[in-house]
DNA sequence: CGAGTTTATTAAACCGGTTTAATAACATTC
DNA sequence: GAATGTTATTAAACCGGTTTAATAAACTCG
């Protein structure tokens, strides 16, 4: 590979000038610029990324830390990542996927993080990734709020879980549902904690009490119950226990599909006997489902883009004032899995 | 941030020694090592990644280039990426997601690629990403074979598409199906080209001719027909044109769901009237589907891991001989979407 | 037209590590 | 106990760029 000195020599200029031609940090004359570029083309020269980084102290990469433990992508992750990559690229930044629990890096590999900042997805309570970023002086943006002690000032992007749950409940109650079962995400996730509380509160505002058996949490990824989440709960509560449930809020599309199966096995129908509302799923799947599933669109891609924009502000790439905590709207997308009940009395 | 000189001074050793303590490239005495580590802990010192990279000429990162154009993840991608990340991490490598068509990088951002090698997913014919890797001297492994002129010697990981199609056809024909429609992937993808040819050939071996209307290709991602792929084709061929089709091979789970809907709208049933076989999809979705979908497991995660292992061999991280082109088996997973037909005659 | 200002260029220092070649300290061997 | 081999340590060169401070050349303007 040709280096800057080779170009400088052949173009009869100093390496500082060659540097300026490429970095465009100081002006260069047309004459010189063309000579340098011409020589560079001949030699196939391109500035060395690492050398540049060493002195500028910028790696032009941001980390994207996905929740570790058992690593897994859902539709939400997928679209979120999509948003992050595209937005980052528009600022010349690359995205480094990051799942290694840092304390496990063995000595000969141990180095500083080659990133300028990070987007941390779905932090858990006292998330160590966040503690590490904080210690390592790496600017970061979280998706979902931080729940670490000793860290107060943090920028984040999130859906308004309280507002969303409130909207969902209002939507369902407005359609006559009073017995709503909530199949929540895993209980360790901060979103899950928020949503649970908001759900109970929203129901209370409609004068409805939520009994314990109406809220469930997704089992751990590697547990044996994981794959049947939604099915088992539905069979148990609606079948065996014969509790009254007219609507089910499912955390994601897969859970909803499980519920769909259980409902079918109970010889009930959706949305005739039971309505289903999905919080987060793959739109194309939910459209193709039968019946198609009414859902909340969390706009994960928009969340991703916004998180990068926030990070760029922190890195000084974007100038000006900015909100430290951005809320992205969740939008209800009506499809065919929720019916209106009790309308008989209303209309007749 | 503390630097190596600070540590060297306080530990009363030369920076070269400190370097050796961390990189473990040369032996150091216990006494010295402990002194250095102790000082490092005090100062919170960690070697600077960029500085190390500059001289070792290793970034300890590999690129993962996802097919560009409109960037989108399917279940295959998701699991594949999963495999790549986990395997790479075990060698101390990080993964840089890469989707920027390189020729679009604007001047002030133009630098060499900060990666040691790359995994290129699903190359298209004459893929420019590959040409660039080749020119830039960056070792790479492809998933699916290369179809670039002037590049002959390439390492790759792949499923045996011919064998797979042959197995699928044998499976379906064995169950009495003779009229099989194939909803293939997008026609620009090399897998799609391979599979089409293999499908026709496999059918021929069973003495069956494939008519033109029995093979379709997924529309472009941003086209209006994209979302309805599977539905439209089924409605048209089985409905409007009233062609005889007893089994449909769908490229992915979503396409299969579309087909499922069309079949329902035609007042037919799966697998009673029409059988469905999925080539690649999210297992948890296919299990939850009703009926659950029989599919070919491409083992994307295994493909990802193998591709990294190949790359590590090329980078000299792994020693010893190795296959340049690895084939990962596709396994048929029987569920409930394929029925045996014509068995009446056989048995009676 | 000469003092003052602006603009493009450059030589040298610098970023923070690794690596080479030299050396000092300690073990072996005969 | 001198000659040889081994091991840990170090000073200095080096990786390939950017940046600073100095300078030369080209403009302003009274």
XYZ file of C-alpha atoms (C1' of nucleotides) in Angstrom:
756
model
C 0.000 0.000 0.000
C 1.218 3.431 -0.914
C 1.691 5.845 1.935
C 1.425 9.560 2.239
C 5.178 10.057 1.823
C 5.137 8.332 -1.542
C 2.424 10.623 -2.751
C 4.145 13.684 -1.340
C 7.418 12.813 -3.065
C 5.884 12.133 -6.463
C 3.605 15.152 -6.310
C 6.514 17.282 -5.119
C 4.720 18.626 -2.102
C 5.036 18.047 1.634
C 3.062 15.348 3.359
C 1.215 18.023 5.287
C -0.202 19.281 2.040
C -1.230 15.841 0.904
C -2.938 15.441 4.230
C -4.847 18.662 3.670
C -5.933 17.636 0.227
C -7.587 14.553 1.638
C -8.851 15.802 4.944
C -9.948 19.150 3.509
C -9.121 20.792 6.768
C -7.163 23.614 5.190
C -7.408 25.055 1.731
C -5.108 23.923 -1.056
C -4.611 25.403 -4.470
C -6.350 23.798 -7.408
C -3.045 23.125 -9.071
C -1.644 21.262 -6.081
C -4.856 19.410 -5.384
C -5.060 18.020 -8.866
C -1.454 16.961 -8.870
C -1.911 15.171 -5.559
C -5.098 13.476 -6.613
C -3.595 12.390 -9.873
C -0.598 10.828 -8.174
C -2.894 9.217 -5.594
C -4.944 7.597 -8.269
C -1.843 6.224 -9.910
C -0.559 4.787 -6.661
C -4.000 3.729 -5.533
C -3.458 5.746 -2.418
C -6.052 6.182 0.294
C -5.317 7.606 3.735
C -4.821 4.990 6.385
C -7.781 4.934 8.676
C -5.890 3.840 11.759
C -3.138 6.421 11.447
C -5.694 9.130 11.043
C -7.643 7.892 14.028
C -4.580 7.849 16.227
C -4.071 11.557 15.947
C -7.606 12.807 15.463
C -8.751 10.592 18.309
C -11.810 9.674 16.347
C -12.509 6.189 15.116
C -15.532 7.249 13.095
C -17.346 4.248 14.477
C -20.072 3.940 17.024
C -20.817 0.876 19.041
C -24.195 -0.726 19.074
C -24.561 -2.836 22.157
C -27.285 -5.366 21.985
C -28.600 -6.862 25.182
C -26.310 -9.739 25.960
C -26.953 -12.867 27.845
C -28.496 -14.970 25.187
C -28.201 -12.883 22.155
C -31.237 -12.674 19.987
C -32.846 -10.384 17.459
C -36.513 -9.645 17.278
C -38.269 -7.581 14.643
C -37.787 -4.586 16.891
C -34.028 -5.061 17.026
C -33.797 -5.677 13.362
C -35.535 -2.486 12.402
C -33.825 -0.511 15.072
C -30.421 -1.588 13.840
C -31.501 -0.701 10.376
C -32.285 2.838 11.469
C -29.001 3.163 13.311
C -26.847 2.019 10.433
C -28.464 4.193 7.834
C -28.387 7.298 9.984
C -24.814 6.698 11.120
C -23.685 6.231 7.550
C -25.033 9.650 6.665
C -22.491 11.179 9.053
C -19.654 9.007 7.814
C -19.862 6.743 10.829
C -19.647 2.996 10.858
C -21.377 0.709 13.302
C -19.576 -1.801 15.445
C -21.764 -4.540 16.846
C -20.975 -5.163 20.388
C -22.084 -7.999 22.547
C -18.991 -9.017 24.415
C -19.451 -8.521 28.105
C -16.361 -6.405 28.482
C -15.034 -7.911 31.667
C -14.600 -11.145 29.809
C -12.050 -9.798 27.372
C -8.841 -11.667 28.012
C -5.562 -9.907 28.586
C -3.812 -10.068 25.236
C -6.955 -8.668 23.581
C -7.604 -6.031 26.166
C -7.558 -2.550 24.702
C -9.564 0.608 24.744
C -12.789 0.588 22.791
C -12.272 1.680 19.221
C -15.483 3.679 19.158
C -16.391 7.318 19.587
C -19.706 6.657 21.230
C -22.324 4.021 21.672
C -25.969 3.259 21.419
C -27.065 0.966 24.195
C -30.235 -0.962 23.532
C -32.683 -1.796 26.245
C -30.588 -1.429 29.359
C -31.439 -3.603 32.312
C -31.444 -2.416 35.877
C -27.877 -1.492 36.867
C -26.636 -2.447 33.452
C -22.900 -3.034 33.585
C -22.441 -2.000 29.988
C -23.556 1.443 31.027
C -21.297 1.556 34.021
C -18.411 0.671 31.726
C -19.247 3.309 29.150
C -19.540 5.802 31.920
C -16.155 4.865 33.358
C -14.523 4.704 29.970
C -15.673 8.241 29.208
C -17.514 7.047 26.153
C -20.550 9.122 25.270
C -23.619 7.005 24.902
C -27.306 7.118 24.231
C -29.684 4.562 25.609
C -32.844 3.223 24.139
C -35.090 3.059 27.119
C -34.078 4.801 30.285
C -31.096 4.122 32.464
C -31.654 2.510 35.807
C -28.185 2.711 37.274
C -27.473 4.366 40.565
C -24.823 7.069 40.470
C -25.614 7.894 36.875
C -28.073 10.696 36.572
C -27.391 12.772 33.515
C -28.076 10.575 30.547
C -29.457 11.057 27.088
C -31.960 8.589 25.793
C -34.503 7.777 23.191
C -37.651 5.942 24.040
C -41.272 5.325 23.397
C -43.544 6.755 26.008
C -44.514 3.469 27.575
C -46.995 5.040 29.935
C -48.709 6.935 27.158
C -48.707 3.874 24.933
C -50.224 1.584 27.514
C -52.754 4.256 28.281
C -53.650 4.517 24.596
C -53.902 0.782 24.202
C -56.146 0.462 27.228
C -58.273 3.385 26.089
C -58.556 1.757 22.673
C -59.599 -1.602 24.059
C -61.860 -0.240 26.765
C -63.418 2.023 24.160
C -64.347 -1.099 22.280
C -66.034 -2.514 25.325
C -63.247 -4.668 26.749
C -62.929 -4.800 30.510
C -61.178 -8.119 31.012
C -57.775 -7.600 29.461
C -54.865 -9.958 29.928
C -51.353 -8.600 29.459
C -48.594 -10.879 28.212
C -45.654 -8.696 29.085
C -41.978 -8.924 28.092
C -39.386 -10.497 30.343
C -39.641 -9.065 33.799
C -35.993 -8.011 33.956
C -36.322 -5.500 31.188
C -36.939 -1.912 32.141
C -39.632 -1.569 29.486
C -41.446 -4.446 31.031
C -41.400 -2.855 34.452
C -42.634 0.441 33.053
C -45.357 -1.138 31.010
C -46.649 -3.222 33.830
C -47.045 -0.217 36.069
C -48.573 1.851 33.301
C -50.973 -0.903 32.411
C -52.265 -1.202 35.951
C -52.571 2.542 36.241
C -54.318 2.966 32.925
C -56.823 0.302 33.834
C -57.442 1.966 37.174
C -58.273 5.183 35.399
C -61.038 3.324 33.668
C -62.172 2.083 37.035
C -60.837 -1.405 36.398
C -58.782 -3.520 38.732
C -56.121 -5.813 37.357
C -55.944 -9.157 39.049
C -52.653 -10.973 39.395
C -53.502 -13.660 36.859
C -54.061 -11.047 34.180
C -50.386 -10.147 33.896
C -47.679 -12.565 32.796
C -44.043 -12.218 31.928
C -42.059 -13.803 29.175
C -39.825 -16.619 30.481
C -36.057 -16.557 30.057
C -34.781 -17.217 26.553
C -33.252 -20.589 27.313
C -35.967 -21.866 29.591
C -38.202 -24.641 28.382
C -41.306 -22.462 28.670
C -39.946 -19.778 26.383
C -41.226 -21.218 23.142
C -44.731 -21.709 24.480
C -45.169 -18.311 26.018
C -48.639 -17.138 25.116
C -49.976 -20.574 24.380
C -49.646 -21.950 27.878
C -50.953 -18.810 29.545
C -53.972 -18.681 27.289
C -54.787 -22.354 27.721
C -54.427 -22.017 31.463
C -56.308 -18.807 32.169
C -59.003 -18.995 29.487
C -59.235 -22.774 29.389
C -58.455 -24.511 32.616
C -59.221 -21.649 34.965
C -62.161 -20.424 32.887
C -61.421 -16.811 33.703
C -63.153 -14.184 31.651
C -60.770 -12.580 29.170
C -62.026 -10.676 26.156
C -58.776 -9.129 25.021
C -55.120 -10.047 25.221
C -52.217 -7.647 24.838
C -49.197 -9.537 23.537
C -45.667 -8.224 23.866
C -44.610 -9.330 20.409
C -45.793 -11.010 17.235
C -44.600 -14.455 18.161
C -46.391 -14.384 21.445
C -49.495 -13.292 19.568
C -49.196 -16.222 17.185
C -48.970 -18.542 20.157
C -52.089 -17.012 21.594
C -53.797 -17.401 18.254
C -53.065 -21.111 18.357
C -54.281 -21.506 21.892
C -57.490 -19.667 21.095
C -58.045 -21.962 18.163
C -57.366 -25.036 20.306
C -59.947 -23.773 22.771
C -62.439 -23.636 19.933
C -62.720 -19.922 20.227
C -62.079 -17.379 17.515
C -60.179 -14.148 17.059
C -61.558 -11.533 17.162
C -65.003 -13.021 17.708
C -64.418 -14.378 21.180
C -61.051 -12.931 22.047
C -59.312 -9.835 20.712
C -55.570 -9.585 20.349
C -53.433 -6.466 20.441
C -49.715 -6.676 19.661
C -47.272 -4.182 21.117
C -44.378 -4.794 18.826
C -43.948 -6.989 15.815
C -42.925 -7.390 12.244
C -45.519 -5.563 10.196
C -45.321 -7.849 7.211
C -45.921 -10.848 9.453
C -48.828 -9.248 11.195
C -50.414 -8.286 7.913
C -50.100 -11.837 6.638
C -51.437 -13.326 9.803
C -55.010 -14.557 9.778
C -56.691 -12.562 11.094
C -54.246 -9.717 10.585
C -53.102 -8.328 13.913
C -53.872 -4.909 15.280
C -50.725 -3.504 16.792
C -48.810 -0.583 18.176
C -46.097 0.621 15.858
C -43.107 1.531 18.014
C -41.243 2.942 15.021
C -38.026 1.164 15.883
C -36.282 2.469 12.815
C -37.094 6.033 13.825
C -35.863 5.292 17.319
C -32.593 4.091 15.836
C -32.150 7.160 13.696
C -32.962 9.489 16.570
C -30.542 7.763 18.884
C -27.758 8.283 16.393
C -28.692 11.917 15.987
C -28.495 12.373 19.730
C -25.125 10.730 19.782
C -23.881 12.962 16.982
C -24.853 15.957 19.054
C -22.869 14.627 21.962
C -19.910 14.019 19.713
C -20.102 17.535 18.386
C -20.798 16.333 14.881
C -24.182 18.007 14.995
C -24.317 21.533 16.339
C -26.943 23.394 18.281
C -29.382 22.753 21.042
C -31.083 19.422 21.416
C -33.487 17.512 23.602
C -31.651 15.138 25.877
C -34.502 12.704 26.062
C -36.432 12.076 22.919
C -39.811 10.432 22.862
C -40.937 8.680 19.721
C -44.659 8.261 19.275
C -46.214 4.835 19.185
C -48.982 4.594 16.634
C -51.875 2.196 16.755
C -52.284 0.326 13.503
C -55.769 -1.068 13.248
C -56.089 -4.418 11.571
C -58.566 -7.205 12.241
C -57.785 -8.784 15.566
C -59.777 -6.497 17.832
C -63.555 -6.444 17.869
C -66.074 -4.252 19.563
C -68.072 -6.036 22.217
C -71.123 -5.172 24.242
C -72.218 -3.148 21.271
C -75.527 -4.996 21.239
C -76.789 -2.984 24.145
C -75.351 0.211 22.736
C -77.078 -0.058 19.420
C -80.346 -1.626 20.289
C -6.520 8.722 29.849
C -3.275 7.368 31.125
C -0.747 6.381 28.520
C 1.950 3.797 28.400
C 4.662 6.274 29.354
C 2.870 7.135 32.567
C 2.713 3.503 33.529
C 6.326 2.945 32.557
C 7.508 5.854 34.655
C 5.567 4.922 37.774
C 6.449 1.241 37.488
C 10.076 2.142 36.841
C 10.365 0.106 33.677
C 10.626 0.989 30.000
C 7.517 1.362 27.861
C 8.646 -1.658 25.884
C 8.264 -3.766 28.967
C 4.849 -2.400 29.747
C 3.913 -3.214 26.187
C 5.062 -6.788 26.680
C 3.139 -7.183 29.884
C -0.082 -6.337 28.074
C 0.503 -7.897 24.697
C 2.163 -10.975 26.194
C 4.377 -11.203 23.160
C 7.550 -11.650 25.170
C 8.068 -13.005 28.651
C 8.273 -10.715 31.623
C 9.281 -11.514 35.156
C 6.575 -11.993 37.733
C 7.917 -9.156 39.784
C 7.790 -6.686 36.914
C 4.423 -7.880 35.671
C 2.791 -7.367 39.010
C 4.277 -3.938 39.432
C 3.061 -2.911 35.996
C -0.413 -4.301 36.505
C -0.711 -2.684 39.884
C 0.228 0.722 38.495
C -2.098 0.200 35.545
C -5.011 -0.483 37.819
C -4.289 2.653 39.786
C -4.154 4.763 36.663
C -6.978 2.919 35.003
C -4.684 2.249 32.115
C -5.646 0.179 29.100
C -3.629 0.033 25.891
C -4.946 2.288 23.167
C -6.557 0.210 20.494
C -5.771 2.557 17.636
C -2.105 2.959 18.469
C -1.728 -0.781 18.700
C -3.515 -1.260 15.400
C -1.294 1.228 13.648
C 1.793 -0.808 14.215
C 0.428 -4.342 14.310
C -1.612 -3.610 11.201
C -4.525 -5.446 12.666
C -7.778 -3.802 13.590
C -9.198 -6.887 15.221
C -12.426 -6.230 13.430
C -14.061 -7.942 10.527
C -16.584 -6.409 8.219
C -19.947 -7.927 7.634
C -21.364 -6.676 4.391
C -25.039 -7.118 4.030
C -26.560 -6.990 0.580
C -27.144 -3.358 -0.111
C -29.741 -1.650 -2.165
C -32.577 -1.465 0.265
C -31.158 -2.847 3.392
C -33.283 -5.452 5.057
C -32.977 -8.327 7.462
C -34.810 -11.595 7.164
C -34.739 -14.412 9.663
C -31.836 -15.860 7.714
C -29.778 -12.704 8.052
C -30.616 -12.334 11.664
C -29.441 -15.774 12.601
C -26.478 -15.606 10.324
C -25.281 -12.389 11.920
C -25.784 -13.988 15.251
C -23.454 -16.813 14.310
C -20.858 -14.426 12.952
C -20.746 -12.217 16.008
C -20.486 -15.013 18.504
C -17.785 -16.851 16.593
C -15.805 -13.680 15.907
C -15.928 -12.733 19.563
C -14.320 -16.022 20.480
C -11.214 -14.963 18.562
C -11.215 -11.477 20.020
C -12.643 -9.977 16.856
C -15.352 -7.383 16.617
C -17.852 -7.057 13.822
C -18.307 -3.931 11.768
C -21.580 -3.728 9.919
C -21.078 -2.520 6.467
C -23.636 -1.430 3.991
C -22.230 1.699 2.463
C -21.592 1.199 -1.206
C -17.978 2.161 -0.986
C -17.770 4.337 -4.043
C -20.212 6.706 -2.397
C -17.945 7.615 0.487
C -17.232 11.294 0.141
C -13.727 12.692 0.177
C -13.228 13.936 3.709
C -14.355 10.560 5.011
C -12.419 8.516 2.523
C -9.951 6.221 4.205
C -8.822 2.657 4.105
C -11.152 0.096 5.596
C -10.492 -0.430 9.257
C -11.038 -4.155 9.024
C -8.806 -7.193 8.702
C -11.197 -9.180 6.590
C -14.808 -9.436 5.622
C -17.743 -11.730 5.348
C -19.793 -10.917 2.293
C -23.365 -12.096 2.410
C -25.182 -13.280 -0.641
C -23.152 -11.744 -3.417
C -24.930 -10.806 -6.604
C -23.551 -11.398 -10.058
C -20.432 -9.251 -10.498
C -20.839 -7.859 -7.035
C -18.879 -4.638 -6.719
C -18.290 -5.153 -3.018
C -16.259 -8.179 -3.967
C -14.312 -6.375 -6.617
C -13.454 -3.743 -4.041
C -12.362 -6.234 -1.425
C -10.278 -7.920 -4.034
C -8.621 -4.686 -5.070
C -8.172 -3.513 -1.511
C -6.333 -6.734 -0.666
C -8.822 -7.497 2.042
C -9.302 -11.211 2.658
C -12.933 -12.177 2.464
C -15.286 -15.096 2.650
C -18.556 -15.159 0.811
C -21.799 -16.772 1.743
C -22.938 -18.205 -1.502
C -20.531 -18.395 -4.387
C -18.841 -15.575 -6.168
C -19.952 -14.748 -9.664
C -17.392 -12.191 -10.646
C -15.257 -12.526 -13.699
C -11.518 -12.287 -13.076
C -11.888 -13.635 -9.565
C -11.385 -17.323 -9.383
C -9.798 -18.304 -6.128
C -12.302 -17.564 -3.441
C -13.294 -19.117 -0.178
C -16.934 -19.486 0.589
C -19.531 -21.046 2.767
C -22.808 -22.213 1.376
C -25.645 -24.604 1.491
C -25.689 -27.128 -1.276
C -28.562 -25.625 -3.181
C -28.642 -28.398 -5.749
C -28.719 -31.084 -3.109
C -31.299 -29.216 -1.117
C -33.650 -28.725 -4.030
C -33.154 -32.326 -4.945
C -34.040 -33.379 -1.402
C -37.071 -31.156 -1.292
C -38.334 -32.477 -4.599
C -37.674 -36.067 -3.562
C -39.547 -35.409 -0.348
C -42.554 -33.915 -2.069
C -42.613 -36.343 -4.963
C -42.276 -39.140 -2.444
C -45.496 -37.918 -0.921
C -47.205 -38.080 -4.251
C -46.856 -34.499 -5.412
C -46.221 -33.924 -9.089
C -47.513 -30.421 -9.583
C -45.169 -28.290 -7.569
C -45.028 -24.537 -7.795
C -41.818 -22.793 -6.763
C -41.921 -19.297 -5.315
C -38.273 -18.449 -5.627
C -36.231 -15.589 -4.160
C -35.435 -12.469 -6.144
C -34.054 -13.389 -9.513
C -30.892 -11.324 -9.118
C -29.599 -13.377 -6.264
C -27.164 -16.131 -7.049
C -28.982 -18.532 -4.741
C -32.102 -17.948 -6.709
C -30.392 -18.752 -9.980
C -28.900 -21.915 -8.533
C -32.112 -23.049 -6.985
C -34.123 -22.498 -10.077
C -31.811 -24.632 -12.158
C -31.607 -27.309 -9.495
C -35.350 -27.374 -9.112
C -35.913 -27.939 -12.797
C -33.243 -30.599 -12.908
C -34.501 -32.388 -9.821
C -37.996 -32.486 -11.242
C -36.679 -33.810 -14.488
C -35.038 -36.672 -12.648
C -38.452 -37.644 -11.439
C -39.676 -37.484 -15.001
C -41.511 -34.226 -14.415
C -41.454 -31.159 -16.598
C -41.675 -27.736 -15.030
C -43.833 -25.304 -16.900
C -43.069 -21.616 -16.914
C -45.984 -20.653 -14.696
C -44.732 -22.967 -11.961
C -41.754 -20.772 -11.120
C -41.984 -17.229 -9.822
C -39.486 -14.759 -8.426
C -39.809 -12.385 -5.552
C -40.298 -8.787 -6.722
C -37.887 -6.016 -5.797
C -38.041 -4.839 -2.214
C -39.479 -1.417 -2.955
C -41.886 -2.490 -5.653
C -45.589 -2.451 -4.939
C -45.894 -6.175 -5.505
C -43.326 -7.049 -2.880
C -45.675 -7.258 0.058
C -48.104 -9.504 -1.783
C -45.622 -11.977 -3.135
C -47.084 -15.412 -2.638
C -50.640 -14.221 -2.315
C -50.986 -12.859 -5.841
C -49.228 -15.797 -7.447
C -51.368 -18.301 -5.611
C -54.595 -16.477 -6.408
C -53.605 -16.188 -10.019
C -52.312 -19.671 -10.763
C -54.529 -21.754 -8.498
C -57.520 -19.445 -8.645
C -57.894 -17.509 -11.848
C -55.939 -19.838 -14.103
C -57.181 -22.962 -12.350
C -53.878 -24.734 -12.831
C -53.298 -27.893 -10.883
C -50.890 -27.304 -8.009
C -50.680 -29.681 -5.073
C -47.579 -28.312 -3.415
C -45.887 -24.936 -3.171
C -42.279 -24.336 -2.241
C -41.933 -20.910 -0.671
C -38.640 -19.082 -0.428
C -39.267 -17.760 3.071
C -41.729 -17.753 5.924
C -43.438 -14.548 4.947
C -44.075 -15.755 1.468
C -45.493 -18.907 2.969
C -47.847 -16.921 5.169
C -49.043 -15.056 2.114
C -49.685 -18.316 0.369
C -51.527 -19.551 3.416
C -53.864 -16.574 3.179
C -54.455 -17.022 -0.511
C -55.226 -20.683 -0.048
C -57.730 -19.783 2.639
C -59.308 -17.128 0.417
C -59.674 -19.749 -2.303
C -61.575 -21.888 0.193
C -58.910 -24.517 0.091
C -56.949 -25.860 3.013
C -53.361 -26.569 3.934
C -52.263 -29.296 3.827
C -55.523 -30.903 2.722
C -55.686 -29.360 -0.727
C -52.312 -27.710 -1.018
C -49.048 -28.526 0.724
C -46.507 -25.868 1.611
C -42.766 -26.287 2.027
C -40.655 -23.398 3.276
C -37.008 -23.095 2.328
C -35.932 -20.631 4.943
C -37.707 -19.056 7.835
C -37.855 -18.258 11.488
C -38.437 -21.538 13.268
C -40.430 -20.090 16.099
C -42.763 -18.445 13.596
C -43.173 -21.595 11.571
C -43.935 -23.597 14.677
C -46.592 -21.122 15.755
C -48.144 -20.971 12.332
C -51.366 -22.872 11.802
C -50.749 -25.366 10.405
C -47.110 -25.392 11.414
C -44.862 -25.226 8.383
C -42.593 -27.967 7.156
C -39.298 -26.413 6.186
C -35.674 -26.767 5.268
C -33.347 -25.632 7.996
C -30.457 -23.830 6.332
C -28.608 -23.506 9.632
C -27.779 -19.858 9.087
C -26.097 -19.540 12.433
C -23.771 -22.416 11.564
C -23.069 -20.789 8.213
C -22.096 -17.618 10.027
C -19.784 -19.390 12.414
C -18.139 -21.353 9.612
C -17.587 -18.254 7.534
C -15.766 -16.632 10.422
C -13.673 -19.720 10.949
C -12.669 -19.664 7.283
C -11.760 -16.036 7.564
C -9.667 -16.701 10.657
C -7.748 -19.260 8.676
C -7.085 -16.729 5.973
C -5.949 -14.214 8.553
C -3.591 -16.738 10.061
C -5.416 -16.678 13.369
C -6.303 -20.315 12.918
C -3.553 -22.636 11.819
C -3.534 -25.730 9.704
C -5.208 -26.991 6.595
C -8.765 -26.094 5.787
C -11.445 -26.564 3.172
C -11.750 -23.492 0.998
C -15.396 -24.085 0.277
C -17.534 -25.321 3.078
C -20.936 -26.817 2.580
C -23.416 -26.725 5.406
C -26.157 -29.311 5.314
C -29.762 -28.292 4.971
C -32.072 -30.372 7.085
C -35.727 -30.991 6.427
C -37.844 -30.275 9.475
C -41.177 -32.015 9.156
C -44.140 -30.184 10.539
C -47.743 -30.185 9.387
C -47.981 -28.373 6.105
C -47.216 -31.215 3.738
C -49.609 -34.096 3.179
C -49.344 -37.343 1.309
C -51.607 -37.507 -1.696
C -52.588 -40.177 -4.166
C -52.123 -42.645 -1.376
C -55.657 -43.921 -1.964
C -54.591 -45.722 -5.093
C -51.359 -46.914 -3.509
C -53.006 -48.471 -0.563
C -56.189 -49.822 -1.985
C 5.206 51.629 -2.948
C 5.881 49.805 1.465
C 3.382 48.201 5.679
C -0.084 45.086 6.903
C -2.948 41.114 5.954
C -4.285 36.981 3.987
C -3.293 32.492 1.872
C -0.884 28.318 0.677
C 2.962 25.539 1.838
C 6.278 23.214 4.705
C 9.532 21.131 8.326
C 9.202 19.175 12.509
C 6.778 17.576 16.433
C 3.337 14.508 17.745
C -0.412 10.669 18.490
C 0.461 6.000 21.699
C 1.655 2.104 21.075
C 5.107 -2.170 19.038
C 9.403 -3.992 17.530
C 14.303 -4.277 16.702
C 18.833 -4.636 18.136
C 21.783 -3.998 21.859
C 22.871 -5.084 26.559
C 22.965 -6.573 31.143
C 22.194 -10.379 34.322
C 22.135 -14.813 35.193
C 22.782 -20.048 34.046
C 25.371 -23.772 31.841
C 29.079 -26.275 30.331
C 33.701 -27.990 30.167
C 36.620 -19.742 36.061
C 36.536 -18.455 31.340
C 33.499 -19.323 27.375
C 28.917 -19.884 25.909
C 24.013 -19.767 26.061
C 19.695 -18.013 27.809
C 16.488 -14.545 29.528
C 14.555 -10.189 30.760
C 15.004 -5.404 29.962
C 15.729 -1.199 27.457
C 16.685 2.860 24.184
C 15.562 4.142 19.906
C 13.334 3.588 15.585
C 9.014 3.038 13.638
C 3.830 2.694 12.148
C 1.224 6.602 8.804
C -1.038 9.999 9.328
C -2.349 15.274 11.534
C -1.202 19.620 13.496
C 1.577 23.484 14.971
C 4.382 27.242 14.123
C 7.240 29.323 10.853
C 7.684 31.188 6.276
C 7.163 32.459 1.647
C 4.075 34.388 -1.764
C 0.249 37.002 -3.026
C -3.031 40.357 -2.090
C -4.904 45.259 0.227
C -4.855 49.709 0.963
C -3.621 54.349 2.268
